[in-house]
Every structure is written in C-alpha cells, then in structure tokens.
Short mmCIF file of C-alpha atoms in Angstrom, two decimals:
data_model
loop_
_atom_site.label_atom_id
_atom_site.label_comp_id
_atom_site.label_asym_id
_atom_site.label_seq_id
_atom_site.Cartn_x
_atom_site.Cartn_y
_atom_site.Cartn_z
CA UNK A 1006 -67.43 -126.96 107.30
CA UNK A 1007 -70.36 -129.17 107.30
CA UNK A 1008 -70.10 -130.51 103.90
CA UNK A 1009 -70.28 -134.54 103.09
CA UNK A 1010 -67.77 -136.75 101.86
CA UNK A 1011 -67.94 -140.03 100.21
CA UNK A 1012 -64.19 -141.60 100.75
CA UNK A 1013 -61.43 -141.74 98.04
CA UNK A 1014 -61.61 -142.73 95.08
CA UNK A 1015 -58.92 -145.20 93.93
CA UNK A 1016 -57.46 -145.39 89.70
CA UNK A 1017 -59.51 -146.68 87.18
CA UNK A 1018 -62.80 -144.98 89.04
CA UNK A 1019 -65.11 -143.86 86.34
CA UNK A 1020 -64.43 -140.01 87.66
CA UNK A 1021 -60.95 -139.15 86.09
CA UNK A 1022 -60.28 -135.81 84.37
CA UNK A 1023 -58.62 -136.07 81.80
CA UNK A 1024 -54.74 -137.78 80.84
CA UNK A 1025 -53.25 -139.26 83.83
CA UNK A 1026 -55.51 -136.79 85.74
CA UNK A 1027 -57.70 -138.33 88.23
CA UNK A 1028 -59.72 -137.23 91.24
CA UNK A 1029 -58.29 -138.39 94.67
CA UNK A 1030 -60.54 -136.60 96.87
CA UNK A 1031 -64.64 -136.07 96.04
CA UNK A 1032 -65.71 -133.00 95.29
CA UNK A 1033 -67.25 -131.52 99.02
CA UNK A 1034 -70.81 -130.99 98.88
CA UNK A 1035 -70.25 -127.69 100.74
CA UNK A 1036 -73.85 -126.50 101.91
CA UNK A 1037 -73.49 -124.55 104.73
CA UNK A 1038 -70.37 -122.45 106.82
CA UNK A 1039 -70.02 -124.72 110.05
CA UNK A 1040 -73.64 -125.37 110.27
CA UNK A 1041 -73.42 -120.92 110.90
CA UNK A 1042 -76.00 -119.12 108.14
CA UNK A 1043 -73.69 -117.03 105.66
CA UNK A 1044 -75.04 -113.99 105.63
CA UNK A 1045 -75.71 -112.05 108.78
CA UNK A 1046 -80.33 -111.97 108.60
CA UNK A 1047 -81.36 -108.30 108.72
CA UNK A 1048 -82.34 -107.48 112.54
CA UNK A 1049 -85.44 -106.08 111.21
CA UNK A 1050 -88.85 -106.65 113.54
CA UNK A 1051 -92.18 -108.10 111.35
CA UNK A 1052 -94.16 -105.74 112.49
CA UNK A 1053 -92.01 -102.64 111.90
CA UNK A 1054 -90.60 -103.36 108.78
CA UNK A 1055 -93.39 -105.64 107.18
CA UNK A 1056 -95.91 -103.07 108.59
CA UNK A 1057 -94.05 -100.54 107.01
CA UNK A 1058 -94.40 -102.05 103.27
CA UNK A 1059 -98.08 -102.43 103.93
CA UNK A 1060 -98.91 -99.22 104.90
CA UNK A 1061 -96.55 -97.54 103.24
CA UNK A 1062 -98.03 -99.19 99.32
CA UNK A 1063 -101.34 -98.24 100.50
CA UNK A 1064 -101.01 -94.45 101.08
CA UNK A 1065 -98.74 -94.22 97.90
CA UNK A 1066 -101.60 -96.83 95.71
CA UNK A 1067 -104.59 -95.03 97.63
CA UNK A 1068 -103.40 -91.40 96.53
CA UNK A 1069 -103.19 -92.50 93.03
CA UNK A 1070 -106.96 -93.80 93.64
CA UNK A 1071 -107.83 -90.65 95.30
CA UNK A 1072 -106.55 -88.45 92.42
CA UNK A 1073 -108.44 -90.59 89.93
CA UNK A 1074 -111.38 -90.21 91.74
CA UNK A 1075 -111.52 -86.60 92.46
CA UNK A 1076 -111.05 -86.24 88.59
CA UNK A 1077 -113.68 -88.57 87.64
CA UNK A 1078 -116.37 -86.76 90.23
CA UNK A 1079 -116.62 -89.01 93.40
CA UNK A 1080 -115.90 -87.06 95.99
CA UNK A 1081 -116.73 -88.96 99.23
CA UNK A 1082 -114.05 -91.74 97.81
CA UNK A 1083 -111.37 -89.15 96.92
CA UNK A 1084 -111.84 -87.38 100.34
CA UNK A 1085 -112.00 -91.40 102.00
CA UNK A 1086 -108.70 -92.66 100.47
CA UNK A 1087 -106.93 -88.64 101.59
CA UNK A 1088 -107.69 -89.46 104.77
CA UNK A 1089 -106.85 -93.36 104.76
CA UNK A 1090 -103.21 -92.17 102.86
CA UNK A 1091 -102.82 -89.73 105.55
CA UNK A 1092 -103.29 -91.97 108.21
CA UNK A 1093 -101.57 -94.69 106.67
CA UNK A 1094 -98.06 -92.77 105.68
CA UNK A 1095 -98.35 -91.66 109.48
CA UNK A 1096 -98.11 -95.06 110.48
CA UNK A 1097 -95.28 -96.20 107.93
CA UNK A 1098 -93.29 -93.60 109.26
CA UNK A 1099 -93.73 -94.46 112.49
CA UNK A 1100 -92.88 -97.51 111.99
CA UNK A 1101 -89.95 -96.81 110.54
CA UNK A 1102 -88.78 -94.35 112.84
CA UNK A 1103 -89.61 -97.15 115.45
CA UNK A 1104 -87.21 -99.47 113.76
CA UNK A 1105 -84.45 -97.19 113.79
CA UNK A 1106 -84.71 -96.49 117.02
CA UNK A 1107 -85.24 -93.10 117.61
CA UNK A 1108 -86.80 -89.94 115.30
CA UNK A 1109 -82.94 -88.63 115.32
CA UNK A 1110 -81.71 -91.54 112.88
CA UNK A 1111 -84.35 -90.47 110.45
CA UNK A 1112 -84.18 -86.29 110.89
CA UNK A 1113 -79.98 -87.75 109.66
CA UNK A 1114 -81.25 -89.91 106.46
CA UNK A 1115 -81.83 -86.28 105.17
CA UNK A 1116 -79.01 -84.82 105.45
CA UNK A 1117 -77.92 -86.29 102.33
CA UNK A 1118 -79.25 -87.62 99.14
CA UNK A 1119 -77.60 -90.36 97.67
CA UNK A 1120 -79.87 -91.48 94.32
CA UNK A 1121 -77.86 -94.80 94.43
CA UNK A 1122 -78.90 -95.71 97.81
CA UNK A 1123 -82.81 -97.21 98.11
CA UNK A 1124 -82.74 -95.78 102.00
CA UNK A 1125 -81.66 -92.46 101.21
CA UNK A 1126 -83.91 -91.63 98.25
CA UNK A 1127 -86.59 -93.52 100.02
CA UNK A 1128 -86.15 -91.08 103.30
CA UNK A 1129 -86.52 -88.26 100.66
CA UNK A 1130 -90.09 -89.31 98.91
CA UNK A 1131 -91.54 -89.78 102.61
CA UNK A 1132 -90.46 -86.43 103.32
CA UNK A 1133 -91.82 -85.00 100.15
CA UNK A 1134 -94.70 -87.11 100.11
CA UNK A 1135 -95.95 -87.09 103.96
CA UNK A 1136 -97.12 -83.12 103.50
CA UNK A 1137 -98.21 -83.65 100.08
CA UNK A 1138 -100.74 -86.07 101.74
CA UNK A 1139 -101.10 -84.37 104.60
CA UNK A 1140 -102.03 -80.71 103.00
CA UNK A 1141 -104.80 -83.16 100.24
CA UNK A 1142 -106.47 -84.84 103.29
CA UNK A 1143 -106.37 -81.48 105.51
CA UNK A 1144 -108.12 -79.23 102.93
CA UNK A 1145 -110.32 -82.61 101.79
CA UNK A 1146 -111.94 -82.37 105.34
CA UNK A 1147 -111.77 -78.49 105.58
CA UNK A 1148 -112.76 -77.70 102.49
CA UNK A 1149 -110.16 -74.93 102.76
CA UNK A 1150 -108.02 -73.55 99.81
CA UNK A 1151 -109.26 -76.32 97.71
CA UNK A 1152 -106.82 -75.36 94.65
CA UNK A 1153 -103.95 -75.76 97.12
CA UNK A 1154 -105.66 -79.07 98.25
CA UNK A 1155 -106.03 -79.95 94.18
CA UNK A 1156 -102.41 -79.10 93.76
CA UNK A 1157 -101.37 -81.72 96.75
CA UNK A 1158 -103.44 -84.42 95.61
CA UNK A 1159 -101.79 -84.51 92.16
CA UNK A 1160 -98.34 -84.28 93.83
CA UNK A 1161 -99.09 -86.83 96.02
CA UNK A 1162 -100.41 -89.14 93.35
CA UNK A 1163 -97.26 -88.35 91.41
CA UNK A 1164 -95.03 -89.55 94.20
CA UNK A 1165 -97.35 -92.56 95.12
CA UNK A 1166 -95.81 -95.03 92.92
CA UNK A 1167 -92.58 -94.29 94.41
CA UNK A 1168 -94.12 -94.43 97.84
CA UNK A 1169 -95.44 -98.19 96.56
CA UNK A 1170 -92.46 -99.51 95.24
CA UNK A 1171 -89.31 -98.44 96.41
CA UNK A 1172 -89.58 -100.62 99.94
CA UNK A 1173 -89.09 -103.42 97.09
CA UNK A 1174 -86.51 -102.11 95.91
CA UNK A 1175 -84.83 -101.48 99.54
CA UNK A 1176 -85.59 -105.07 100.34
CA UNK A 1177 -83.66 -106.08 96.74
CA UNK A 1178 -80.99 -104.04 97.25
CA UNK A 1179 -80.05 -106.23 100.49
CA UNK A 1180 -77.60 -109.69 100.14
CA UNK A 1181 -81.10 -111.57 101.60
CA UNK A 1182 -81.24 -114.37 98.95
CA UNK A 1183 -85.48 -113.88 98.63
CA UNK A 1184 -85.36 -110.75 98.40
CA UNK A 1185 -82.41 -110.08 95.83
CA UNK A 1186 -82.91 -113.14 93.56
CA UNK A 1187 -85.96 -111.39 92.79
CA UNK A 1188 -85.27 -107.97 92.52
CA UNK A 1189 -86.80 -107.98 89.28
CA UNK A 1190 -90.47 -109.32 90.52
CA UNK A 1191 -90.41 -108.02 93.73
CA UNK A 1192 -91.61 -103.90 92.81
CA UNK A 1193 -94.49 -105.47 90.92
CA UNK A 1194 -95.30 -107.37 93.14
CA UNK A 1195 -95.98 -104.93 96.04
CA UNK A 1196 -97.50 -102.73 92.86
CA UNK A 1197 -100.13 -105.41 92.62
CA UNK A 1198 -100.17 -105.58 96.55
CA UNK A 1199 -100.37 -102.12 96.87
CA UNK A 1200 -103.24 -101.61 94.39
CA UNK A 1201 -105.12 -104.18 96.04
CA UNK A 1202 -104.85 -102.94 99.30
CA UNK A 1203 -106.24 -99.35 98.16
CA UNK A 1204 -108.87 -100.70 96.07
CA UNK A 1205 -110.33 -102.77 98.98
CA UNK A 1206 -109.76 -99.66 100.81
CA UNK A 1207 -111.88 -97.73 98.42
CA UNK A 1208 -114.41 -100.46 98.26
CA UNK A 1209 -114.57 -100.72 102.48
CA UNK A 1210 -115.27 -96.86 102.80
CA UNK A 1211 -116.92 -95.71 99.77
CA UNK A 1212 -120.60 -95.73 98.34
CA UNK A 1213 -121.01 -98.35 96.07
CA UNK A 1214 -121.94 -96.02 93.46
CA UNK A 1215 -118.47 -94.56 93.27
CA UNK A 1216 -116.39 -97.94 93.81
CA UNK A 1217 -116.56 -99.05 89.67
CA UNK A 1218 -112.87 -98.09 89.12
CA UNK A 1219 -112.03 -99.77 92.35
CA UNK A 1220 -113.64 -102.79 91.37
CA UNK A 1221 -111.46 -103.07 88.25
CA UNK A 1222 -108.31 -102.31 89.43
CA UNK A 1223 -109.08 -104.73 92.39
CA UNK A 1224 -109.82 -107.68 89.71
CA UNK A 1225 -106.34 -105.89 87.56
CA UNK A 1226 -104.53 -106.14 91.04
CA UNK A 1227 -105.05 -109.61 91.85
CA UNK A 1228 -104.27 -111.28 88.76
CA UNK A 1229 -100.84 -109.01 88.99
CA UNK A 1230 -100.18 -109.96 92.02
CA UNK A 1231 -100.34 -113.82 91.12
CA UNK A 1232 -98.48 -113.40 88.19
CA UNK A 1233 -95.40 -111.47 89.71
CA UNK A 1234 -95.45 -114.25 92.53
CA UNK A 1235 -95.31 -116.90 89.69
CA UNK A 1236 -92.75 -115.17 88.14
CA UNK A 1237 -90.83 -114.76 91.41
CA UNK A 1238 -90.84 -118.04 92.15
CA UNK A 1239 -89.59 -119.13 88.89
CA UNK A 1240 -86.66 -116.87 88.91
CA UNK A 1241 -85.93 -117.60 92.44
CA UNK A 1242 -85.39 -121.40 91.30
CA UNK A 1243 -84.85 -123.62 94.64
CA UNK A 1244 -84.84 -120.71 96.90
CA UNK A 1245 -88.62 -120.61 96.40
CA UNK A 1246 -88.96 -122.82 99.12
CA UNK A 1247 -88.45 -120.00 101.28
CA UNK A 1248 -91.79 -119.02 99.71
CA UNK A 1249 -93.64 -121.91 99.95
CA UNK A 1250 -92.81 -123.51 103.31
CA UNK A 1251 -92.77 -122.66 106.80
CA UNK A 1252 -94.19 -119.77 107.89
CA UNK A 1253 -93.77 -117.65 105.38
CA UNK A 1254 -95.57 -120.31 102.96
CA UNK A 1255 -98.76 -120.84 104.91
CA UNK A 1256 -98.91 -116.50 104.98
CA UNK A 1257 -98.31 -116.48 101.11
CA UNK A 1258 -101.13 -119.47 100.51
CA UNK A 1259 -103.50 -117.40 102.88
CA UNK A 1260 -102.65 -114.18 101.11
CA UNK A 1261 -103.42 -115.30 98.04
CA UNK A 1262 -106.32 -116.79 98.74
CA UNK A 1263 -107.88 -113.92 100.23
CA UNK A 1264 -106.83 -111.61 97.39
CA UNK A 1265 -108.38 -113.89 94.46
CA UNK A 1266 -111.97 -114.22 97.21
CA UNK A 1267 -111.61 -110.66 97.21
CA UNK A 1268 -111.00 -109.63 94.02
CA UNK A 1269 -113.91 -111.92 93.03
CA UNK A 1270 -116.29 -110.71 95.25
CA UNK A 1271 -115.78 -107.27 94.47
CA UNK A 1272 -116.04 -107.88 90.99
CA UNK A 1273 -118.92 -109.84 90.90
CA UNK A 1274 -121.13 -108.77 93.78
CA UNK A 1275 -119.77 -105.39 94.60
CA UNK A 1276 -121.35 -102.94 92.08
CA UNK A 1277 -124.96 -104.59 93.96
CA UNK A 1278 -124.49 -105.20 97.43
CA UNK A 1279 -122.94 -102.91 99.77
CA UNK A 1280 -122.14 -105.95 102.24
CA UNK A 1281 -120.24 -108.21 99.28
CA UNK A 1282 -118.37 -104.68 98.81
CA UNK A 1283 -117.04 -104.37 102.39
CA UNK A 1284 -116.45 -107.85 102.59
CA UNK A 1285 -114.47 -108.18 99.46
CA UNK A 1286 -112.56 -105.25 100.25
CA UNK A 1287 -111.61 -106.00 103.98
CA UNK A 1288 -110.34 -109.48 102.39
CA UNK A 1289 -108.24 -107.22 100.04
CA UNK A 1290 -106.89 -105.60 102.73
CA UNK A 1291 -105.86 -108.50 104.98
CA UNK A 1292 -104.31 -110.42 101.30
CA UNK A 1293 -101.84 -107.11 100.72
CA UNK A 1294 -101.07 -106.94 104.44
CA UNK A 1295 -99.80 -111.09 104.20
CA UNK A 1296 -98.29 -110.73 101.52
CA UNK A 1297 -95.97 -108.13 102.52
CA UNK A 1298 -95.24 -109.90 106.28
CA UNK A 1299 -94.75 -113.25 103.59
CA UNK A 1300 -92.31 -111.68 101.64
CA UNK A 1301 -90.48 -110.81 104.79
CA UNK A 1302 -90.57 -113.98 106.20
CA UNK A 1303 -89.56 -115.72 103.44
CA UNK A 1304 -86.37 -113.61 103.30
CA UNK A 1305 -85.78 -114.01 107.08
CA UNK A 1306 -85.66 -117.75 106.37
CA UNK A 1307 -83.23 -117.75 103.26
CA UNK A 1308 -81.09 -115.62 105.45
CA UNK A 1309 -81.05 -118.06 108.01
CA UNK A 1310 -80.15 -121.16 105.79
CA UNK A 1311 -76.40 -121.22 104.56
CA UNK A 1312 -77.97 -123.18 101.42
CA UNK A 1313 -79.84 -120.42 99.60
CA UNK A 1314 -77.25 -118.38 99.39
CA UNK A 1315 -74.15 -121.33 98.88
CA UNK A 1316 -76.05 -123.57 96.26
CA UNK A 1317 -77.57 -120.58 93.96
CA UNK A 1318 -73.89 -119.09 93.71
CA UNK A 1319 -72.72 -122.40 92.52
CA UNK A 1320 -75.07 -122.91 89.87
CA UNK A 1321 -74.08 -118.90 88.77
CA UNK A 1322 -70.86 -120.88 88.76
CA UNK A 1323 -71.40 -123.33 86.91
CA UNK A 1324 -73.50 -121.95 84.09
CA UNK A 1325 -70.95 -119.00 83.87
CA UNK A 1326 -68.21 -121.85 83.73
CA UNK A 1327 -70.58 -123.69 81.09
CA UNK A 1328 -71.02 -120.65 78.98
CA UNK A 1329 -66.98 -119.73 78.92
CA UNK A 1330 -66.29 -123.46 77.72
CA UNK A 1331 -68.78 -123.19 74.95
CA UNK A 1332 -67.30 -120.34 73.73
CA UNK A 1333 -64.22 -121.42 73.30
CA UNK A 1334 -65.03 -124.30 71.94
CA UNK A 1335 -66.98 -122.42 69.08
CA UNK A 1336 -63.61 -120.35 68.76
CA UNK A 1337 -61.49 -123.09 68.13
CA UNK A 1338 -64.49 -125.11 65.52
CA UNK A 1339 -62.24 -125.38 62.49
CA UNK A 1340 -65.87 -123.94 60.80
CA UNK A 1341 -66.94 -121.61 63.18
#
C-alpha cells in the first residue's frame, strides 16, 4: 500500500475518540493499491470504440433529421442524411466488429437478448436498425418502392435515439470511474453530440434553402451539449480532472470550442452563405467526433489512477456514515 503516515500519536494529542479512547496509529491516507490502478482499464482501442460512439450517434441523430425532413418537403437533405446514416452505421459496426475481433463474436451477441445488459440490447438495435437504414437510403437513391422506403425511414428514426444513446449507457454501465459517476449526464450528452454531429451533417451536404431546422437544432445541440458537460463535471466532483487535464482535457476544450464556432456560424451566417454553412457544419462535425474520443480518454485515465476510484468511495463513505449518525441522533432528541 502506498498510503502516508505521519508517526504516532502519543496521550493528550488533540485526536482522541472519545473516554479513555485514543488514536495510536493515524488514520492511512490510502490512495492507491501498491502504486497498481484498482480497476483493471477497459482494453478498448480510441479509434474503435470512440469511433464507434461517433458514428454510431450520427446515423441514429441523422435518421431522426432525415425523417423530419422528408416530412417537412426537403428532399435532397432527407435523401443526404439516408445515405450519410447508411454509411455511417456501416462504419460503427465495423468498428465494432473490429474491436471484438472477429464478425463471429458479434453474429453470438444475438443469440440472446438480455434487456438488462447495455451490450446485448445494443447488438439488437444495430441489427434492427442497420436494414432499417439500409432499405431508407437504398430506395432514397433508387427511387424504388418508395412506401417501403417511407416505412424504413420512420423505423429508422424510431430506433435512432436508441442508436444515439445507448453507447452512453454501455460506457456507464462499466466500473470506469468517468464514465459511471456520470451515468446520469453521459446519454445527454452524446444526445447533444449526436444532434450536432447530424445537423452539421445536414448543413455540409444540403442546399441552404433546406438547412433552417438544421440550423436550430445545431444552436439547440450546442448549448445541450455544454450544459450536460457542466452538469457532468459537477456530479463527477474531483474526478473531473479526468475531464479537464491531460489529454482528454485539451480534446474536451477543443471540442467545445468548435461546437459553440459552429453552432454560431450556422446560426448566424448559414441561412445566407453557403460557405459559412459548410464551414459551420464541418466544425460541428469535428466538435461531436472530440467529444466522444474525450469522453473516452477521460475514462481511460480515471481507470488508470487508483485515486478516482479509492477517494470518491470514501466520501460515499463518509456521507453515508454522516447521514446514519444524524439519524440517530434525531431518534434519540428527547423532542424529536
């Protein structure tokens, strides 16, 4: 054990206990297990698993878009984001299939369904929602059996939340001290990502006549996505850090950063200049991709330090200890 001590402390020291109760040997300040991280860190790659919460929260965000759009009458941005959600679920599952190894590992996620596990019902909404996406983007370009095509786009903007959020909830769901201390936060968070990312995908391959609704929810998305860090952060308490230094801090500040440009851009300058649109949109884009290889890296890093995961559990401690004693106290208040 690593922790520090301070010596002895002899009678009459100011730390007794209570009646002939005193403290012979300090308290350890026990931060760490041998200098060894606690918890074993996931053995996940950045670009597999990080790419695979990007992509994956802008098919699921950019169906949803394209729905909206083909029922609002702008068709080269519904057909645009089909495509993009097509390409982009392609490449989430890829990614994830390149994680695991081989396409086997997946082909056995569905040979059960567990609703209490994120993986398994995860494994299940790509599976559902790859051909949705797939069959809206096919008959988008074809022009083929377009009610079939009408059918698929509504499915697949039915399951595109779930395609958004549930990687947050997968990442939650893990003992990573980031990522679980936040579990709360963390689905709106790649919500607000998500959106983002599809509305600067909408404003990057539309005509600037059709992007209005992608302005707003780009402007909607960023101030989400600011507030859910905020929030994050706060609940997180000291294993914000994680957050806010290293590498994982300077791809959060540059996220961000782009995201608010972005959103700003696009709202102000986008409904006028087709130039401002792209830009503002590609800087959308790059924000929501940060952002999600931020988020990893910041839980990566808590993993790796015995700290956030020792000193949060002792404050649980504490408070729980805190609460128990003032309840018993109020108990025992001749008045209570």
């Amino acid at each position: 054990m690593s922790g520090t001590t301070t010596g002895i402390q002899g009678k009459g020291h100011k730390g007794r206990r209570g009646k002939g109760e005193e403290l012979m040997v300090p308290r350890a300040e026990f931060d760490s297990y041998y200098g060894r991280p606690v918890i074993k860190a996931p053995s996940w790659k950045d670009r597999d698993i990080a790419g695979y919460f990007f992509t994956g929260g802008l098919a699921g965000a950019g169906s949803v878009l394209a729905a909206g759009a083909q029922l609002t009458g702008r068709p080269t941005m519904a057909k645009a984001l089909k495509i993009s959600s097509l390409a982009a679920i392609s490449l989430s599952t890829a990614a994830l299939i390149n994680d695991l190894g081989r396409p086997a590992r997946f082909a056995h996620m569905l040979r059960v369904c567990k609703p209490t596990s994120p993986m398994s019902v995860g494994s299940w909404l790509l599976a559902g929602y790859g051909p949705m996406a797939g069959a809206a983007a096919a008959s988008a370009v074809t022009g083929w059996l377009p009610r079939a095509g009408a059918a698929a786009t509504g499915a697949a903007a039915v399951l595109g939340p779930a395609v958004t959020t549930y990687t947050a909830v997968l990442a939650a769901d893990t003992a990573v001290p980031a990522w679980h201390g936040a579990h709360r936060e963390l689905p709106y968070l790649f919500a607000a990502s998500a959106t983002a990312a599809a509305s600067g995908m909408a404003l990057v391959v539309s005509p600037t006549r059709e992007t209005g609704p992608a302005r707003c929810a780009a402007v909607l998305a960023a101030a989400a996505d600011k507030a859910a860090t905020a929030a994050a952060e706060r609940r997180l308490g000291m294993v914000a850090e994680t957050y806010r230094s290293g590498k994982a801090g300077k791809l959060m500040r540059c996220a961000q950063a782009l995201t608010v440009a972005g959103a700003a851009t696009a709202g102000l300058l986008g409904g006028r200049s087709r130039p401002a649109a792209v830009a503002g949109g590609l800087a959308l884009l790059t924000g929501s991709a940060l952002t999600r290889f931020g988020v990893f890296h910041a839980g990566m890093a808590s993993a790796e330090d015995p700290k956030y995961t020792v000193q949060p559990q002792r404050e649980r401690r504490r408070e729980r200890a805190a609460e128990t004693e003032s309840r018993g106290r109020s108990h025992t208040h001749p008045h209570s």
